[in-house]
CSV table of C-alpha atoms and ligand atoms in Angstrom, one decimal:
chain,number,residue,atom,x,y,z
A,1,MET,CA,31.1,3.6,14.1
A,2,LYS,CA,29.3,4.8,10.8
A,3,LYS,CA,25.7,4.4,10.9
A,4,LYS,CA,24.3,1.8,8.5
A,5,ILE,CA,21.7,3.0,6.1
A,6,THR,CA,19.8,0.4,3.9
A,7,ILE,CA,17.8,1.6,0.9
A,8,LEU,CA,15.3,-1.0,0.0
A,9,ILE,CA,14.1,-0.8,-3.7
A,10,PRO,CA,11.6,-3.3,-5.1
A,11,ALA,CA,12.1,-3.8,-9.0
A,12,HIS,CA,9.6,-5.3,-11.2
A,13,ASN,CA,10.5,-5.1,-14.9
A,14,GLU,CA,12.5,-1.9,-14.7
A,15,GLU,CA,15.5,-2.6,-17.0
A,16,LYS,CA,15.0,0.6,-18.9
A,17,VAL,CA,15.2,2.9,-15.7
A,18,LEU,CA,17.9,1.0,-13.8
A,19,PRO,CA,21.0,2.4,-15.3
A,20,PHE,CA,19.8,5.8,-14.1
A,21,LEU,CA,19.1,4.6,-10.8
A,22,PHE,CA,22.4,3.0,-10.5
A,23,LYS,CA,23.9,6.4,-11.2
A,24,SER,CA,22.1,8.2,-8.8
A,25,LEU,CA,22.6,5.9,-6.1
A,26,LYS,CA,26.4,6.2,-6.5
A,27,ASP,CA,26.0,9.7,-6.4
A,28,LEU,CA,24.0,9.7,-3.1
A,29,GLU,CA,26.7,7.4,-1.5
A,30,ASN,CA,29.7,9.6,-2.7
A,31,ASN,CA,28.1,12.7,-1.3
A,32,ASN,CA,27.2,11.3,1.9
A,33,LYS,CA,30.3,9.2,3.1
A,34,LYS,CA,29.8,9.7,6.6
A,35,PHE,CA,27.3,6.8,6.4
A,36,SER,CA,27.7,3.1,5.4
A,37,TRP,CA,25.3,2.5,2.6
A,38,GLU,CA,23.5,-0.7,1.3
A,39,PHE,CA,21.5,-0.8,-1.7
A,40,LEU,CA,19.1,-3.6,-1.1
A,41,PHE,CA,17.1,-4.7,-4.4
A,42,VAL,CA,14.2,-6.9,-4.3
A,43,ASP,CA,13.8,-8.4,-7.9
A,44,ASP,CA,10.0,-9.1,-7.9
A,45,GLY,CA,9.8,-11.7,-10.6
A,46,SER,CA,11.0,-9.6,-13.5
A,47,ARG,CA,10.9,-11.1,-16.7
A,48,ASP,CA,13.2,-8.6,-18.4
A,49,LYS,CA,16.9,-7.9,-17.7
A,50,THR,CA,16.3,-6.5,-14.3
A,51,LEU,CA,18.0,-9.1,-12.3
A,52,LYS,CA,20.9,-9.4,-14.8
A,53,LEU,CA,21.4,-5.6,-14.6
A,54,ILE,CA,21.5,-5.8,-10.7
A,55,ILE,CA,23.9,-8.8,-10.7
A,56,SER,CA,26.3,-6.9,-13.1
A,57,GLU,CA,26.0,-3.9,-10.9
A,58,THR,CA,27.1,-5.8,-7.7
A,59,LYS,CA,30.5,-6.2,-9.4
A,60,LYS,CA,31.0,-2.5,-9.7
A,61,ASN,CA,29.4,-1.2,-6.7
A,62,LYS,CA,30.1,-3.0,-3.5
A,63,SER,CA,27.2,-1.5,-1.5
A,64,ILE,CA,24.7,-3.5,-3.8
A,65,SER,CA,22.7,-6.6,-2.3
A,66,TYR,CA,19.8,-8.4,-4.0
A,67,ILE,CA,17.0,-10.7,-3.3
A,68,SER,CA,15.2,-12.4,-6.2
A,69,LEU,CA,11.9,-13.7,-5.7
A,70,SER,CA,10.5,-17.1,-7.2
A,71,ARG,CA,7.9,-14.9,-9.1
A,72,ASN,CA,6.0,-11.9,-9.3
A,73,PHE,CA,4.6,-11.3,-5.6
A,74,GLY,CA,3.6,-7.8,-6.0
A,75,LYS,CA,5.1,-4.6,-4.5
A,76,GLU,CA,3.8,-5.0,-1.0
A,77,ILE,CA,5.4,-8.6,-0.8
A,78,ALA,CA,8.6,-7.4,-2.4
A,79,ILE,CA,8.7,-4.9,0.6
A,80,ALA,CA,8.1,-7.5,3.2
A,81,ALA,CA,10.9,-9.6,1.8
A,82,GLY,CA,13.3,-6.6,2.0
A,83,LEU,CA,12.2,-5.7,5.4
A,84,ASP,CA,12.9,-9.4,6.6
A,85,ASN,CA,16.3,-9.3,5.3
A,86,PHE,CA,17.2,-5.9,6.6
A,87,LYS,CA,20.3,-5.4,8.8
A,88,GLY,CA,21.2,-1.8,9.7
A,89,ASP,CA,20.3,1.3,11.7
A,90,CYS,CA,17.7,2.7,9.3
A,91,LEU,CA,15.8,1.6,6.3
A,92,ILE,CA,14.7,3.9,3.5
A,93,ILE,CA,12.2,2.4,0.9
A,94,MET,CA,12.2,3.8,-2.5
A,95,ASP,CA,10.8,3.1,-6.0
A,96,SER,CA,13.1,2.0,-8.7
A,97,ASP,CA,11.6,4.5,-11.3
A,98,LEU,CA,13.2,7.3,-9.8
A,99,GLN,CA,9.9,8.9,-9.0
A,100,HIS,CA,11.2,9.3,-5.3
A,101,PRO,CA,14.2,11.6,-5.7
A,102,PRO,CA,17.0,10.4,-4.2
A,103,GLU,CA,18.0,14.1,-3.2
A,104,LEU,CA,15.5,14.0,-0.4
A,105,VAL,CA,17.3,11.0,1.5
A,106,PRO,CA,19.8,13.4,3.3
A,107,GLU,CA,17.0,15.5,4.6
A,108,MET,CA,15.0,12.4,5.7
A,109,ILE,CA,18.3,11.1,7.5
A,110,LYS,CA,18.7,14.5,9.4
A,111,LEU,CA,15.0,14.2,10.7
A,112,TRP,CA,15.9,10.6,11.8
A,113,GLN,CA,18.9,11.8,13.7
A,114,LYS,CA,16.6,14.3,15.4
A,115,GLY,CA,14.7,11.4,16.9
A,116,TYR,CA,11.8,10.6,14.5
A,117,LYS,CA,11.3,7.1,14.0
A,118,ASP,CA,9.4,7.3,10.8
A,119,VAL,CA,9.8,9.9,8.2
A,120,PHE,CA,7.7,9.8,5.3
A,121,ALA,CA,7.5,11.8,2.1
A,122,LYS,CA,4.2,13.3,1.0
A,123,ARG,CA,3.6,14.2,-2.7
A,124,LYS,CA,2.5,17.6,-3.4
A,125,HIS,CA,0.8,16.3,-6.4
A,126,ARG,CA,1.5,13.8,-9.2
A,127,LYS,CA,2.3,15.0,-12.6
A,128,ASP,CA,1.9,11.7,-14.4
A,129,GLU,CA,-1.6,10.9,-12.9
A,130,GLY,CA,-4.8,11.8,-14.7
A,131,ILE,CA,-8.0,12.8,-13.0
A,132,LEU,CA,-9.0,9.1,-13.6
A,133,LYS,CA,-6.5,8.1,-11.0
A,134,ARG,CA,-6.5,11.1,-8.8
A,135,ILE,CA,-10.1,11.6,-7.8
A,136,PRO,CA,-10.8,7.9,-6.8
A,137,THR,CA,-7.6,7.8,-4.9
A,138,ASN,CA,-8.7,11.0,-2.9
A,139,ILE,CA,-12.1,9.4,-2.4
A,140,TYR,CA,-10.4,6.3,-1.1
A,141,TYR,CA,-8.4,8.0,1.5
A,142,LYS,CA,-11.4,9.7,2.7
A,143,ILE,CA,-13.3,6.5,3.2
A,144,LEU,CA,-10.4,4.9,4.9
A,145,HIS,CA,-10.0,7.9,7.1
A,146,GLN,CA,-13.7,7.7,8.1
A,147,PHE,CA,-13.8,4.2,8.6
A,148,SER,CA,-10.7,3.0,10.5
A,149,ASN,CA,-9.6,4.3,13.9
A,150,ILE,CA,-6.0,4.7,12.7
A,151,PRO,CA,-4.9,7.6,10.5
A,152,VAL,CA,-3.7,6.9,7.3
A,153,HIS,CA,-1.8,9.7,5.8
A,154,GLU,CA,-3.2,10.8,2.4
A,155,ASN,CA,-0.8,11.0,-0.4
A,156,ALA,CA,1.9,9.5,1.4
A,157,ALA,CA,4.1,7.7,-0.9
A,158,ASP,CA,5.9,4.5,-0.1
A,159,PHE,CA,9.1,6.7,0.1
A,160,ARG,CA,10.0,6.5,3.7
A,161,LEU,CA,12.6,6.1,6.3
A,162,LEU,CA,12.2,3.5,9.0
A,163,ASP,CA,14.2,3.3,12.1
A,164,LYS,CA,15.1,-0.3,13.0
A,165,VAL,CA,12.5,-0.5,15.7
A,166,CYS,CA,9.8,0.2,13.1
A,167,VAL,CA,11.2,-2.4,10.8
A,168,LYS,CA,11.2,-4.8,13.8
A,169,ALA,CA,7.6,-4.2,14.3
A,170,LEU,CA,6.8,-4.6,10.6
A,171,GLN,CA,8.7,-7.9,10.5
A,172,LYS,CA,6.3,-9.4,13.2
A,173,ILE,CA,3.2,-8.7,11.0
A,174,ARG,CA,2.7,-11.6,8.6
A,175,GLU,CA,-0.6,-10.9,6.8
A,176,GLN,CA,-1.2,-12.0,3.2
A,177,ASN,CA,-3.4,-9.1,2.5
A,178,ARG,CA,-1.0,-6.3,3.1
A,179,SER,CA,-1.8,-2.8,2.7
A,180,THR,CA,1.6,-1.3,3.9
A,181,LYS,CA,0.8,2.2,4.1
A,182,ALA,CA,-1.9,1.5,6.6
A,183,LEU,CA,0.4,-0.8,8.4
A,184,TYR,CA,2.9,2.0,8.9
A,185,SER,CA,0.4,4.1,10.5
A,186,TRP,CA,-0.9,0.9,12.7
A,187,ILE,CA,2.6,0.3,14.3
A,188,GLY,CA,2.5,3.9,15.4
A,189,PHE,CA,6.0,5.4,16.7
A,190,ASN,CA,7.0,8.9,16.2
A,191,LYS,CA,6.2,10.0,12.7
A,192,LYS,CA,7.2,13.2,10.6
A,193,GLU,CA,6.3,14.1,7.0
A,194,ILE,CA,8.1,16.0,4.6
A,195,GLU,CA,6.6,17.2,1.3
A,196,TYR,CA,8.2,16.6,-2.2
A,197,GLU,CA,7.3,17.1,-5.9
A,198,PRO,CA,7.4,13.6,-7.5
A,199,ASP,CA,9.2,13.6,-10.7
A,200,PRO,CA,7.4,11.9,-13.6
A,201,ARG,CA,8.4,8.3,-14.2
A,202,GLN,CA,11.9,8.3,-16.1
A,203,LYS,CA,11.5,5.3,-18.3
A,204,GLY,CA,9.2,2.3,-18.6
A,205,SER,CA,5.4,2.4,-17.5
A,206,SER,CA,3.6,2.3,-14.2
A,207,LYS,CA,2.7,-1.3,-13.2
A,208,TYR,CA,-0.6,-0.1,-11.6
A,209,SER,CA,-3.8,0.0,-13.6
A,210,PHE,CA,-7.0,1.2,-12.5
A,211,PHE,CA,-8.3,-1.9,-11.6
A,212,LYS,CA,-5.2,-3.0,-9.8
A,213,LEU,CA,-5.4,0.1,-7.6
A,214,LEU,CA,-9.1,-0.6,-7.0
A,215,ASN,CA,-8.2,-4.2,-5.6
A,216,LEU,CA,-5.7,-2.5,-3.4
A,217,ALA,CA,-8.1,-0.1,-2.2
A,218,ILE,CA,-10.6,-2.9,-1.1
A,219,ASP,CA,-7.8,-4.8,0.3
A,220,GLY,CA,-7.0,-1.6,2.2
A,221,ILE,CA,-10.3,-1.1,3.6
A,222,THR,CA,-11.1,-4.8,4.4
A,223,SER,CA,-7.8,-5.3,6.2
A,224,PHE,CA,-8.2,-2.6,8.5
A,225,THR,CA,-11.9,-2.2,9.5
A,226,ILE,CA,-15.0,-4.1,9.7
A,227,SER,CA,-17.3,-0.9,9.2
A,228,PRO,CA,-18.7,-2.3,6.2
A,229,LEU,CA,-20.3,-5.0,8.0
A,230,ARG,CA,-21.5,-2.7,10.6
A,231,ILE,CA,-22.9,-0.4,7.8
A,232,SER,CA,-24.8,-3.5,6.3
A,233,SER,CA,-26.3,-4.3,9.5
A,234,VAL,CA,-27.3,-0.7,10.4
A,235,LEU,CA,-28.9,-0.4,7.0
A,236,GLY,CA,-30.7,-3.8,7.6
A,237,PHE,CA,-32.2,-2.3,10.9
A,238,ILE,CA,-33.1,1.2,9.2
A,239,SER,CA,-35.0,-0.6,6.4
A,240,CYS,CA,-36.8,-2.9,9.0
A,241,PHE,CA,-37.9,0.1,10.9
A,242,ILE,CA,-39.3,1.9,7.6
A,243,SER,CA,-41.0,-1.2,6.7
A,244,LEU,CA,-42.7,-1.6,10.0
A,245,ILE,CA,-44.1,1.8,9.7
A,246,TYR,CA,-45.3,1.3,6.1
A,247,LEU,CA,-46.9,-1.9,7.3
A,248,LEU,CA,-48.7,0.0,10.2
A,249,VAL,CA,-50.0,3.0,8.3
A,250,TRP,CA,-50.5,1.8,4.7
A,251,VAL,CA,-51.5,-1.8,5.0
A,252,ILE,CA,-53.1,-2.1,8.6
A,253,ILE,CA,-54.8,1.3,9.0
A,254,ARG,CA,-55.3,2.4,5.1
A,255,THR,CA,-56.4,-1.1,3.6
A,256,ILE,CA,-57.5,-3.2,6.6
A,257,ILE,CA,-59.3,-0.5,8.8
A,258,MET,CA,-60.3,2.1,6.2
A,259,GLY,CA,-60.9,-0.4,3.5
A,260,VAL,CA,-59.1,1.6,0.6
A,261,ASP,CA,-58.3,-0.4,-2.3
A,262,SER,CA,-54.3,-0.9,-2.7
A,263,HIS,CA,-53.1,-1.9,-6.1
A,264,GLY,CA,-49.5,-1.5,-7.6
A,265,TRP,CA,-47.6,-4.0,-9.3
A,266,ALA,CA,-44.8,-1.5,-9.9
A,267,SER,CA,-44.4,-0.5,-6.4
A,268,THR,CA,-44.1,-4.1,-5.1
A,269,MET,CA,-41.6,-5.0,-7.9
A,270,SER,CA,-39.3,-2.0,-7.1
A,271,PHE,CA,-39.4,-3.0,-3.2
A,272,ILE,CA,-38.7,-6.6,-4.2
A,273,LEU,CA,-35.9,-5.7,-6.3
A,274,PHE,CA,-34.4,-3.0,-4.0
A,275,PHE,CA,-34.4,-5.1,-1.0
A,276,GLY,CA,-33.0,-8.1,-3.1
A,277,SER,CA,-30.1,-6.1,-4.0
A,278,ILE,CA,-29.4,-4.6,-0.7
A,279,GLN,CA,-29.2,-8.3,0.6
A,280,LEU,CA,-26.8,-9.3,-2.3
A,281,ILE,CA,-24.6,-6.4,-1.4
A,282,SER,CA,-24.6,-7.5,2.2
A,283,LEU,CA,-23.8,-10.9,1.1
A,284,GLY,CA,-21.0,-9.7,-1.1
A,285,ILE,CA,-19.4,-7.6,2.0
A,286,ILE,CA,-19.6,-10.7,4.3
A,287,GLY,CA,-18.1,-12.9,1.4
A,288,GLU,CA,-15.1,-10.2,1.1
A,289,TYR,CA,-14.2,-10.8,4.5
A,290,LEU,CA,-14.8,-14.6,4.5
A,291,GLY,CA,-12.6,-14.8,1.4
A,292,ARG,CA,-9.9,-13.1,3.3
A,293,ILE,CA,-10.2,-15.3,6.4
A,294,PHE,CA,-9.9,-18.2,4.2
A,295,ILE,CA,-6.7,-16.7,2.7
A,296,GLU,CA,-5.2,-16.0,6.2
A,297,THR,CA,-6.0,-19.4,7.7
A,298,LYS,CA,-3.9,-21.2,5.1
A,299,ASN,CA,-0.9,-19.3,6.6
A,300,ARG,CA,1.2,-19.7,3.6
A,301,PRO,CA,4.7,-18.1,3.5
A,302,LEU,CA,4.7,-14.7,2.2
A,303,TYR,CA,7.2,-15.4,-0.5
A,304,PHE,CA,9.9,-17.6,-1.7
A,305,ILE,CA,13.6,-16.6,-2.5
A,306,ASN,CA,15.2,-17.7,-5.6
A,307,ASP,CA,18.4,-16.2,-5.3
A,308,ALA,CA,20.2,-13.8,-3.1
A,309,TYR,CA,23.5,-11.9,-2.6
A,310,PHE,CA,24.3,-9.6,0.3
A,311,SER,CA,27.1,-6.9,0.2
A,312,LYS,CA,30.1,-7.8,2.4
A,313,LYS,CA,29.6,-4.3,4.1
A,314,ARG,CA,26.8,-5.6,6.3
B,401,UDP,N1,6.9,-3.1,-8.4
B,401,UDP,C1,7.1,-4.4,-7.8
B,401,UDP,N2,6.1,-5.4,-8.1
B,401,UDP,C2,5.0,-5.1,-8.7
B,401,UDP,C3,4.8,-3.8,-9.3
B,401,UDP,C4,5.6,-3.0,-9.1
B,401,UDP,O1,8.1,-4.4,-7.1
B,401,UDP,O2,4.4,-6.2,-9.0
B,401,UDP,C5,7.8,-1.9,-8.0
B,401,UDP,C6,8.2,-1.2,-9.2
B,401,UDP,O3,9.3,-1.7,-9.8
B,401,UDP,C7,8.5,0.3,-8.8
B,401,UDP,C8,7.7,0.3,-7.7
B,401,UDP,O4,7.0,-0.9,-7.3
B,401,UDP,O5,9.7,0.2,-8.1
B,401,UDP,C9,6.3,1.0,-8.0
B,401,UDP,O6,5.8,0.7,-9.3
B,401,UDP,P1,5.1,1.8,-10.2
B,401,UDP,O7,6.2,2.9,-10.6
B,401,UDP,O8,4.8,1.0,-11.5
B,401,UDP,O9,3.9,2.4,-9.5
B,401,UDP,P2,3.3,3.9,-9.4
B,401,UDP,O10,4.5,4.8,-9.4
B,401,UDP,O11,2.6,4.1,-10.8
B,401,UDP,O12,2.4,3.9,-8.2
B,402,MG,MG1,6.2,5.0,-10.4
């Protein structure tokens, strides 16, 4: 029997690029007939013709399935919806903007057949990204690497092949704050990376602004490590120690015993401001975690499906 390969494609307002994508998926299928293909689109609350285009493509291409979410939930949740509705032997997650070249798919499948359970593409560099996006991204990965016990692969795109055992593992994770990239590392299994040169976006524009990425980065750190909490307590201990020495030397020995006059409004003010802000930062860190606990305890479903259609081939 042919191995069933599903390609999962989250799409949010991608009407401009879809015709090109449909064509390259068709080519991929025609060039690799020894597998049974399914192209599972997750329409993430698009407000343009994305869903219409996908529906009309299901009439022309029998391998297309789709899930349409009730609103825009974000790419991570769209991927979760796809994972939940997966039936097949392996799943490949791919962006809809053709930045993830479909030509790489056969190579990924070869590695999967060799026994790797998670084959991910690592981008060499991104032509469409300015320094403003690249440097913070690099710093973020360095921080995440330092603080969490699990290795998160730098520059690993969301372009990856997952064996069904990995998909089963991911289906069990029902967190609201999902940082999928770190989850892939967390589940473990036999991983293999391949490098690729990402193409610039074919049509349309990136959905991720600097601030959206910053939010994702904070989510990534807080959902994977409690190191920031530890750092704030360590900082507390260090400043307590330093203040104690100051108290002993400056106040007790110098002022009380030796009787030297002490004056200085400026130094007092700067100490108050400095420690006040450290306290606020620590409170903020605690707040970040508390907020996340609040969201998780509500235990809401991750998404709602508005409409779905599955290819007869599954
Ligand atoms: N996407 C999505 N929901 C969103 C934002 C993006 O499903 O809320 C999809 C989008 O259609 C694309 C993929 O996620 O297929 C990556 O988005 P984009 O190309 O904008 O991100 P970038 O490549 O700039 O990181
Ligand atoms: Mg893109």
